[in-house]
CSV table of C-alpha atoms and ligand atoms in Angstrom, one decimal:
chain,number,residue,atom,x,y,z
A,1,MET,CA,-33.3,11.6,-7.2
A,2,SER,CA,-30.7,14.2,-6.2
A,3,GLN,CA,-29.7,17.0,-8.5
A,4,SER,CA,-27.7,15.7,-11.4
A,5,LYS,CA,-23.9,15.9,-11.2
A,6,LYS,CA,-21.0,15.2,-13.4
A,7,ILE,CA,-18.3,13.3,-11.5
A,8,GLY,CA,-14.8,12.4,-12.6
A,9,ILE,CA,-12.8,9.4,-11.2
A,10,LEU,CA,-9.2,8.6,-11.7
A,11,THR,CA,-6.6,6.2,-10.3
A,12,SER,CA,-3.1,7.4,-9.7
A,13,GLY,CA,0.2,6.0,-8.6
A,14,GLY,CA,1.1,2.3,-8.4
A,15,ASP,CA,-1.9,-0.1,-9.0
A,16,CYS,CA,-3.2,-2.5,-6.4
A,17,PRO,CA,-6.0,-5.0,-6.1
A,18,GLY,CA,-9.4,-3.3,-5.4
A,19,LEU,CA,-9.1,-0.3,-7.7
A,20,ASN,CA,-11.7,-1.6,-10.1
A,21,ALA,CA,-14.0,-2.7,-7.3
A,22,ALA,CA,-13.9,0.9,-6.0
A,23,ILE,CA,-14.6,2.3,-9.5
A,24,ARG,CA,-17.5,-0.1,-9.8
A,25,ALA,CA,-19.0,0.9,-6.4
A,26,VAL,CA,-18.7,4.6,-7.3
A,27,VAL,CA,-20.3,4.1,-10.7
A,28,LYS,CA,-23.1,2.0,-9.2
A,29,CYS,CA,-24.0,4.5,-6.5
A,30,ALA,CA,-23.7,7.5,-8.8
A,31,THR,CA,-25.8,6.1,-11.7
A,32,GLN,CA,-28.5,5.2,-9.2
A,33,LYS,CA,-28.6,8.9,-8.4
A,34,GLY,CA,-28.8,9.8,-12.0
A,35,TRP,CA,-25.4,11.4,-12.0
A,36,GLU,CA,-22.9,11.1,-14.9
A,37,MET,CA,-19.5,9.5,-14.3
A,38,TYR,CA,-16.4,10.2,-16.3
A,39,GLY,CA,-13.4,7.9,-16.1
A,40,ILE,CA,-10.2,9.9,-16.5
A,41,PRO,CA,-7.6,7.7,-18.3
A,42,TYR,CA,-4.1,7.4,-16.8
A,43,GLY,CA,-4.5,9.7,-13.8
A,44,THR,CA,-4.1,13.4,-14.4
A,45,ASP,CA,-2.7,12.6,-17.9
A,46,GLY,CA,-6.3,12.1,-19.0
A,47,PHE,CA,-7.0,15.7,-18.4
A,48,ILE,CA,-4.1,16.7,-20.6
A,49,GLY,CA,-5.6,14.3,-23.2
A,50,VAL,CA,-8.9,16.1,-23.0
A,51,HIS,CA,-7.2,19.4,-23.3
A,52,GLU,CA,-5.2,18.3,-26.3
A,53,GLY,CA,-8.3,16.7,-28.0
A,54,ARG,CA,-7.0,13.1,-27.6
A,55,TYR,CA,-10.1,12.1,-25.7
A,56,ARG,CA,-13.6,13.3,-26.4
A,57,PRO,CA,-15.6,13.8,-23.2
A,58,GLU,CA,-18.4,11.5,-24.4
A,59,ASP,CA,-15.9,8.6,-24.8
A,60,LEU,CA,-15.0,8.9,-21.1
A,61,LYS,CA,-18.5,8.3,-19.8
A,62,LEU,CA,-18.6,5.2,-17.5
A,63,ARG,CA,-21.9,3.4,-17.6
A,64,ALA,CA,-23.6,0.8,-15.5
A,65,HIS,CA,-23.7,-1.6,-18.6
A,66,GLY,CA,-21.6,-2.5,-21.5
A,67,TYR,CA,-18.9,-4.6,-20.0
A,68,ASP,CA,-20.6,-7.9,-20.6
A,69,MET,CA,-18.7,-11.2,-20.8
A,70,PRO,CA,-21.4,-13.5,-22.2
A,71,GLY,CA,-22.3,-16.4,-20.0
A,72,LEU,CA,-20.1,-15.2,-17.2
A,73,LEU,CA,-20.9,-11.9,-15.6
A,74,GLN,CA,-23.1,-9.1,-16.7
A,75,GLY,CA,-22.4,-5.5,-16.8
A,76,LEU,CA,-20.2,-3.6,-14.4
A,77,ASP,CA,-20.0,-6.4,-11.9
A,78,ILE,CA,-17.1,-8.2,-13.3
A,79,LEU,CA,-14.9,-5.2,-12.2
A,80,GLN,CA,-15.2,-6.4,-8.6
A,81,PHE,CA,-13.0,-9.3,-9.3
A,82,LEU,CA,-10.3,-7.7,-11.6
A,83,SER,CA,-7.0,-6.4,-10.4
A,84,GLY,CA,-5.3,-3.4,-12.0
A,85,SER,CA,-7.3,-0.4,-13.1
A,86,ILE,CA,-9.6,-0.2,-16.1
A,87,LEU,CA,-8.7,3.5,-16.2
A,88,GLY,CA,-5.0,2.9,-16.3
A,89,SER,CA,-2.8,4.6,-13.7
A,90,LEU,CA,0.1,7.1,-13.8
A,91,SER,CA,3.0,6.4,-11.5
A,92,ARG,CA,4.8,9.7,-11.9
A,93,GLY,CA,3.0,12.7,-13.2
A,94,HIS,CA,5.1,15.9,-13.5
A,95,PRO,CA,2.7,18.8,-13.0
A,96,GLU,CA,5.7,20.9,-11.8
A,97,GLN,CA,7.0,20.9,-15.4
A,98,GLU,CA,6.3,24.0,-17.4
A,99,GLY,CA,2.8,24.1,-18.8
A,100,VAL,CA,1.7,20.7,-17.5
A,101,ALA,CA,-0.5,21.9,-14.6
A,102,GLU,CA,-2.2,24.4,-16.9
A,103,LYS,CA,-3.1,21.6,-19.4
A,104,ILE,CA,-4.4,19.4,-16.5
A,105,LEU,CA,-6.5,22.2,-15.2
A,106,GLY,CA,-7.7,23.1,-18.7
A,107,GLY,CA,-8.9,19.5,-19.3
A,108,TYR,CA,-10.7,19.4,-16.0
A,109,GLN,CA,-12.5,22.6,-16.9
A,110,GLN,CA,-13.4,21.4,-20.3
A,111,LEU,CA,-15.2,18.4,-18.8
A,112,GLY,CA,-17.2,20.7,-16.6
A,113,LEU,CA,-17.0,18.3,-13.6
A,114,ASP,CA,-18.8,19.0,-10.3
A,115,ALA,CA,-16.3,16.9,-8.4
A,116,ILE,CA,-13.4,14.5,-8.8
A,117,ILE,CA,-12.7,11.3,-7.0
A,118,THR,CA,-9.1,10.4,-6.8
A,119,ILE,CA,-7.9,6.9,-5.8
A,120,GLY,CA,-4.3,7.3,-4.8
A,121,GLY,CA,-1.5,6.7,-2.4
A,122,ASP,CA,0.4,9.4,-0.4
A,123,GLY,CA,2.4,10.7,-3.3
A,124,SER,CA,-0.5,11.1,-5.7
A,125,LEU,CA,-2.7,12.6,-3.0
A,126,ASP,CA,-0.1,15.3,-2.4
A,127,ILE,CA,0.1,16.2,-6.1
A,128,ILE,CA,-3.6,16.1,-6.8
A,129,HIS,CA,-4.5,18.0,-3.7
A,130,ASP,CA,-2.1,20.8,-4.9
A,131,LEU,CA,-3.8,20.8,-8.4
A,132,ALA,CA,-7.3,20.8,-6.7
A,133,GLN,CA,-6.3,23.9,-4.7
A,134,ARG,CA,-5.1,25.7,-7.8
A,135,GLY,CA,-8.1,24.7,-9.9
A,136,GLY,CA,-10.8,25.0,-7.3
A,137,TRP,CA,-11.7,21.3,-7.8
A,138,ASN,CA,-14.1,19.6,-5.5
A,139,LEU,CA,-11.9,16.7,-4.4
A,140,VAL,CA,-12.7,13.5,-2.6
A,141,ALA,CA,-9.9,11.0,-2.2
A,142,ILE,CA,-9.8,7.3,-1.6
A,143,PRO,CA,-6.6,5.8,-0.1
A,144,LYS,CA,-5.0,2.8,-1.9
A,145,THR,CA,-1.7,1.1,-1.7
A,146,ILE,CA,-0.4,-2.3,-0.7
A,147,ASP,CA,2.0,-0.5,1.6
A,148,ASN,CA,-0.8,0.7,3.9
A,149,ASP,CA,1.2,3.9,4.6
A,150,VAL,CA,-1.4,6.6,4.1
A,151,PRO,CA,-1.8,8.6,7.3
A,152,LEU,CA,-5.0,8.7,9.3
A,153,THR,CA,-6.5,5.6,7.9
A,154,GLU,CA,-6.1,2.1,9.4
A,155,ARG,CA,-6.5,0.5,6.0
A,156,THR,CA,-5.7,1.3,2.4
A,157,LEU,CA,-7.2,-0.5,-0.5
A,158,GLY,CA,-5.1,-3.4,-1.7
A,159,PHE,CA,-3.3,-4.1,1.5
A,160,ASP,CA,-5.3,-7.1,2.5
A,161,THR,CA,-5.0,-8.9,-0.8
A,162,ALA,CA,-1.2,-8.2,-0.8
A,163,ILE,CA,-1.0,-9.7,2.7
A,164,SER,CA,-2.7,-12.9,1.4
A,165,THR,CA,-0.3,-13.0,-1.6
A,166,VAL,CA,2.8,-12.7,0.5
A,167,THR,CA,1.4,-15.1,3.2
A,168,THR,CA,0.8,-17.7,0.5
A,169,ALA,CA,4.3,-17.3,-0.7
A,170,VAL,CA,5.8,-17.7,2.8
A,171,TYR,CA,3.6,-20.8,3.4
A,172,ASP,CA,4.5,-22.4,0.1
A,173,LEU,CA,8.2,-21.8,0.6
A,174,THR,CA,8.0,-23.6,4.0
A,175,PHE,CA,7.9,-27.0,2.4
A,176,THR,CA,10.9,-26.6,0.2
A,177,ALA,CA,12.7,-24.9,3.1
A,178,ALA,CA,11.9,-27.9,5.3
A,179,SER,CA,13.0,-30.4,2.7
A,180,HIS,CA,16.5,-28.9,2.4
A,181,ASP,CA,16.9,-27.6,5.9
A,182,ARG,CA,17.3,-24.1,4.4
A,183,ILE,CA,16.9,-20.6,5.6
A,184,MET,CA,14.4,-19.0,3.2
A,185,ILE,CA,14.5,-15.2,2.9
A,186,VAL,CA,11.3,-13.6,1.3
A,187,GLN,CA,11.6,-10.0,0.2
A,188,ALA,CA,8.3,-8.2,0.5
A,189,MET,CA,7.3,-4.8,-0.9
A,190,GLY,CA,6.2,-1.8,1.2
A,191,ARG,CA,8.6,1.0,0.2
A,192,ASP,CA,9.6,2.5,3.6
A,193,ALA,CA,6.8,0.9,5.6
A,194,GLY,CA,6.8,-2.6,7.1
A,195,HIS,CA,3.1,-3.2,7.5
A,196,LEU,CA,3.0,-5.8,4.6
A,197,ALA,CA,6.0,-7.7,5.8
A,198,LEU,CA,4.9,-7.7,9.4
A,199,HIS,CA,1.3,-8.9,8.7
A,200,SER,CA,2.2,-11.5,6.2
A,201,GLY,CA,5.2,-12.7,8.2
A,202,ILE,CA,3.0,-13.4,11.1
A,203,ALA,CA,0.2,-15.0,9.0
A,204,GLY,CA,2.7,-17.1,7.0
A,205,GLY,CA,4.6,-18.4,10.1
A,206,ALA,CA,7.9,-16.6,9.7
A,207,ASP,CA,10.6,-17.0,12.4
A,208,ILE,CA,12.2,-13.6,11.7
A,209,ILE,CA,10.6,-10.4,10.3
A,210,LEU,CA,12.8,-7.5,9.4
A,211,ILE,CA,11.0,-4.2,8.8
A,212,PRO,CA,12.6,-0.7,8.5
A,213,GLU,CA,10.9,0.8,11.5
A,214,LEU,CA,12.4,-1.8,13.8
A,215,VAL,CA,15.5,-2.9,11.9
A,216,PRO,CA,16.6,0.1,9.8
A,217,ALA,CA,19.9,-1.6,8.8
A,218,VAL,CA,21.2,-5.2,8.7
A,219,THR,CA,24.1,-4.5,11.1
A,220,THR,CA,26.3,-7.2,12.6
A,221,THR,CA,24.3,-6.9,15.8
A,222,VAL,CA,21.1,-7.8,13.8
A,223,LEU,CA,22.9,-10.7,12.0
A,224,ASP,CA,24.2,-12.0,15.3
A,225,SER,CA,20.7,-12.0,16.9
A,226,MET,CA,19.3,-13.7,13.8
A,227,CYS,CA,22.0,-16.3,14.0
A,228,GLU,CA,21.3,-16.8,17.7
A,229,HIS,CA,17.6,-17.2,17.0
A,230,ILE,CA,18.2,-19.7,14.2
A,231,SER,CA,20.8,-21.6,16.2
A,232,HIS,CA,18.2,-21.9,19.0
A,233,LEU,CA,15.5,-23.2,16.6
A,234,ARG,CA,18.0,-25.8,15.3
A,235,GLN,CA,19.0,-27.0,18.7
A,236,GLU,CA,15.3,-27.6,19.4
A,237,GLY,CA,15.1,-29.8,16.2
A,238,ARG,CA,13.8,-27.3,13.6
A,239,LYS,CA,16.4,-27.2,10.9
A,240,PHE,CA,14.8,-24.7,8.5
A,241,ALA,CA,13.7,-21.1,9.1
A,242,LEU,CA,11.7,-18.5,7.3
A,243,VAL,CA,12.7,-14.8,7.2
A,244,VAL,CA,10.5,-12.0,5.7
A,245,VAL,CA,12.4,-8.9,4.9
A,246,SER,CA,10.7,-5.6,3.9
A,247,GLU,CA,12.3,-3.9,1.0
A,248,GLY,CA,12.8,-0.7,3.0
A,249,VAL,CA,15.4,-2.3,5.3
A,250,ARG,CA,18.9,-1.0,4.5
A,251,THR,CA,22.4,-2.6,4.2
A,252,ALA,CA,24.8,-2.4,7.2
A,253,ALA,CA,26.2,0.8,5.5
A,254,GLY,CA,22.7,2.3,5.6
A,255,LYS,CA,22.2,2.0,1.8
A,256,ARG,CA,19.0,1.1,0.0
A,257,GLU,CA,19.5,-2.2,-1.8
A,258,LYS,CA,17.1,-3.3,-4.6
A,259,TYR,CA,17.6,-7.0,-3.7
A,260,ILE,CA,17.9,-6.6,0.1
A,261,GLY,CA,16.6,-10.2,0.4
A,262,ASP,CA,19.7,-11.5,-1.5
A,263,TYR,CA,21.9,-9.3,0.7
A,264,VAL,CA,20.4,-10.7,3.9
A,265,ALA,CA,20.8,-14.3,2.6
A,266,GLU,CA,24.5,-13.7,1.8
A,267,GLN,CA,25.4,-11.9,5.0
A,268,LEU,CA,23.6,-14.4,7.1
A,269,ARG,CA,25.4,-17.3,5.4
A,270,ILE,CA,28.8,-15.6,6.0
A,271,ARG,CA,28.1,-14.5,9.6
A,272,SER,CA,26.7,-17.9,10.6
A,273,GLN,CA,29.9,-19.6,9.4
A,274,GLU,CA,32.0,-17.2,11.4
A,275,LEU,CA,29.9,-17.7,14.5
A,276,CYS,CA,29.7,-21.4,14.1
A,277,THR,CA,33.4,-21.8,14.1
A,278,SER,CA,33.9,-19.2,17.0
A,279,GLY,CA,33.6,-21.9,19.6
A,280,ASN,CA,30.7,-20.0,21.3
A,281,SER,CA,28.2,-22.7,22.3
A,282,THR,CA,25.3,-20.3,21.6
A,283,PHE,CA,26.0,-20.7,17.9
A,284,CYS,CA,26.8,-24.4,17.8
A,285,GLY,CA,23.5,-25.0,15.9
A,286,LEU,CA,24.6,-23.1,12.9
A,287,THR,CA,26.5,-25.9,11.0
A,288,ASP,CA,25.9,-26.0,7.2
A,289,ILE,CA,23.6,-23.0,7.0
A,290,ASP,CA,22.2,-22.8,3.5
A,291,THR,CA,20.3,-19.6,2.6
A,292,ARG,CA,18.1,-18.7,-0.4
A,293,SER,CA,16.2,-15.5,-1.2
A,294,THR,CA,13.0,-15.0,-3.1
A,295,VAL,CA,12.0,-11.5,-4.3
A,296,LEU,CA,8.2,-11.5,-4.7
A,297,GLY,CA,8.1,-8.2,-6.8
A,298,HIS,CA,5.0,-6.9,-8.6
A,299,ILE,CA,3.0,-10.1,-8.1
A,300,GLN,CA,2.1,-8.5,-4.7
A,301,ARG,CA,0.2,-5.8,-6.6
A,302,SER,CA,-2.0,-8.2,-8.5
A,303,GLY,CA,-4.3,-11.1,-7.8
A,304,THR,CA,-8.1,-11.2,-7.4
A,305,PRO,CA,-9.0,-8.7,-4.7
A,306,SER,CA,-9.7,-10.4,-1.4
A,307,ALA,CA,-13.3,-10.3,0.0
A,308,SER,CA,-12.0,-7.8,2.6
A,309,ASP,CA,-10.6,-5.5,0.0
A,310,ARG,CA,-13.8,-5.7,-2.0
A,311,LEU,CA,-15.8,-4.8,1.1
A,312,LEU,CA,-13.4,-1.9,1.7
A,313,ALA,CA,-13.7,-0.8,-1.9
A,314,ASN,CA,-17.5,-0.8,-1.7
A,315,ALA,CA,-17.5,1.1,1.6
A,316,PHE,CA,-15.0,3.6,0.4
A,317,GLY,CA,-16.8,4.1,-2.9
A,318,THR,CA,-20.1,4.6,-1.2
A,319,MET,CA,-18.7,7.1,1.2
A,320,ALA,CA,-17.1,9.1,-1.6
A,321,ILE,CA,-20.5,9.5,-3.3
A,322,GLN,CA,-22.1,10.4,0.0
A,323,LEU,CA,-19.5,13.1,0.6
A,324,ILE,CA,-20.1,14.5,-2.8
A,325,GLU,CA,-23.9,14.5,-2.3
A,326,ALA,CA,-23.4,16.4,0.9
A,327,GLU,CA,-21.0,18.7,-0.9
A,328,HIS,CA,-18.5,17.9,1.8
A,329,TYR,CA,-15.3,18.2,-0.3
A,330,ASN,CA,-11.5,18.2,0.3
A,331,GLN,CA,-11.9,14.9,2.2
A,332,LEU,CA,-10.0,11.7,2.4
A,333,VAL,CA,-12.2,8.7,2.9
A,334,VAL,CA,-10.7,6.6,5.8
A,335,TRP,CA,-11.2,3.4,7.8
A,336,ALA,CA,-11.0,4.0,11.5
A,337,ASN,CA,-12.2,2.1,14.5
A,338,GLY,CA,-14.2,-0.4,12.3
A,339,LYS,CA,-16.0,2.3,10.4
A,340,VAL,CA,-15.7,4.2,7.1
A,341,CYS,CA,-15.5,7.9,7.6
A,342,SER,CA,-13.5,10.8,6.3
A,343,ARG,CA,-10.8,13.3,7.4
A,344,SER,CA,-10.0,16.7,5.9
A,345,LEU,CA,-7.2,16.7,3.4
A,346,ASP,CA,-6.0,19.8,5.1
A,347,GLU,CA,-5.1,17.6,8.0
A,348,VAL,CA,-3.7,14.7,6.0
A,349,ILE,CA,-1.6,16.6,3.3
A,350,PRO,CA,0.6,18.6,5.7
A,351,CYS,CA,1.6,15.4,7.4
A,352,ILE,CA,2.4,13.8,4.0
A,353,LYS,CA,4.4,16.8,2.9
A,354,GLN,CA,6.4,17.0,6.0
A,355,CYS,CA,7.3,13.3,5.9
A,356,HIS,CA,8.3,13.7,2.2
A,357,ARG,CA,10.5,16.6,3.0
A,358,GLU,CA,12.2,14.7,5.8
A,359,LYS,CA,12.3,11.5,3.7
A,360,ARG,CA,10.3,9.5,6.2
A,361,CYS,CA,7.4,7.2,5.8
A,362,SER,CA,4.0,8.9,6.2
A,363,ASN,CA,2.5,6.1,8.3
A,364,PRO,CA,5.1,3.7,9.6
A,365,VAL,CA,4.6,0.7,11.8
A,366,LYS,CA,4.8,2.0,15.4
A,367,PRO,CA,7.0,0.1,17.9
A,368,ASP,CA,3.9,-0.5,20.0
A,369,ASP,CA,1.7,-1.6,17.1
A,370,MET,CA,-0.5,-4.4,18.2
A,371,MET,CA,1.0,-6.7,15.5
A,372,VAL,CA,4.5,-6.0,16.8
A,373,LEU,CA,3.4,-7.1,20.2
A,374,VAL,CA,1.8,-10.1,18.8
A,375,ALA,CA,4.9,-11.1,16.8
A,376,ARG,CA,7.1,-10.6,19.8
A,377,SER,CA,4.8,-12.7,22.0
A,378,LEU,CA,5.0,-15.5,19.4
A,379,GLY,CA,8.8,-15.5,19.7
A,380,ILE,CA,9.3,-14.0,16.2
A,381,TYR,CA,12.6,-12.1,16.0
A,382,LEU,CA,11.9,-8.4,15.0
A,383,GLY,CA,15.1,-6.7,16.0
A,384,GLU,CA,15.9,-5.4,19.4
A,385,PRO,CA,12.8,-3.9,21.3
A,386,ILE,CA,12.4,-0.2,20.8
A,387,ILE,CA,10.9,2.0,23.5
A,388,PRO,CA,7.9,3.7,22.0
A,389,ASP,CA,8.3,7.4,21.5
A,390,SER,CA,5.2,9.0,23.0
A,391,THR,CA,6.0,12.3,21.3
A,392,ALA,CA,6.1,10.7,17.8
A,393,GLU,CA,4.3,13.0,15.4
A,394,HIS,CA,3.0,10.0,13.5
A,395,ALA,CA,0.9,8.9,16.4
A,396,SER,CA,-2.1,8.8,14.2
A,397,SER,CA,-5.0,10.6,15.9
A,398,LEU,CA,-7.5,8.0,14.7
A,399,GLU,CA,-9.4,8.4,18.0
A,400,LYS,CA,-10.2,12.0,17.0
A,401,ASP,CA,-13.7,12.6,15.6
A,402,CYS,CA,-14.0,11.9,12.0
A,403,VAL,CA,-16.8,12.7,9.7
A,404,ILE,CA,-19.4,9.9,9.5
A,405,LEU,CA,-22.2,10.4,7.0
A,406,VAL,CA,-23.6,6.9,6.9
B,1,LIG,O1,3.9,1.9,-3.4
B,1,LIG,C1,3.6,0.6,-3.9
B,1,LIG,C2,4.8,-0.1,-4.4
B,1,LIG,O2,4.4,-1.3,-4.9
B,1,LIG,C3,5.9,-0.2,-3.3
B,1,LIG,O3,5.6,-1.3,-2.4
B,1,LIG,C4,7.1,-0.5,-4.2
B,1,LIG,O4,8.3,-0.1,-3.6
B,1,LIG,C5,6.8,0.4,-5.4
B,1,LIG,O5,5.4,0.6,-5.4
B,1,LIG,C6,7.2,-0.2,-6.7
B,1,LIG,O6,7.0,0.8,-7.7
B,1,LIG,P1,7.1,0.6,-9.3
B,1,LIG,O7,5.8,0.0,-9.8
B,1,LIG,O8,7.4,1.9,-9.8
B,1,LIG,O9,8.2,-0.4,-9.5
């Protein structure tokens, strides 16, 4: 048995499926080593709670037993299947406010932790990395978010389940679309990244996928191309169509619109009427276009974690414990080239900070992404082709060596 350690774990930022599965994996691995695990409630707010005496350290201990649901599942294992986070999560901590960081650092010290595992997205990782630097914390981070926009990892926890959720919605909407010859617009989450819309659009059989990386704004040119695509489908005998739009796509004026799906539906209806009556034969298939929009919302953050997300959670959790055992800190656990490994946060965080400063996505869909090529080959309209920028800073250097302990 390795030397005993006290390890903290917290979840920060928006929740997603697979957080509890990762917590379970970490607790299972750690308790086998005889280490103590402490679950920090509501992200860094839990440290403030410890500092202010709202939480007693002994109450935060996570054990391998004690979560029984009689007759169903015993012990910790039920966590694999539950969405959300048993620890709770904090969307927006404010350590920059006066006195807040000191309280967080005080709580951490009071617990006397040897290391902290943070499960977070790009925003939380940035904040917690700063705190770790100030407090001298031994930090290991696990990437999570349905947006899949954390740099230097091919996969984040929660992405796969969200793809299934959106795919199911697109598939289910196909039948009502077909019955009414309608154009169905499905708005997917993703913040400024189009990974979720792209993957679920392909898997769900969409005809058009709008993502911010390829269609930054719904301009008249974009609407005309969409109309042409739909007109063509209709002339071939397919009266309905499915459009997936990522929430990061902007209006024609370049504005962020909460219900961009509704905006697309309305603009498409108006423009198709104009084009239909223009006398141009390209658009003669556009008579009686009827559009409807469905905004999927937070349902995309829930649902039983997929098998793939559970596998990822187990691999990420195991790797986090291995890194701590090797005292290899300041690492982000990542998935690259079919393996779990880790990258230094000193490499990841500057990239995130720069993107935040420039208000860009930290890990966007690249124009030559394999799934972009797949979608185009299938005849899905994705906007006009963009020539890949070979100098793009984002070109994630996943090929570079990463630390593999397994
Ligand atoms: O980052 C995850 C995410 O679900 C985004 O896709 C979405 O834009 C955002 O969080 C929603 O955040 P909130 O939970 O604050 O509404």
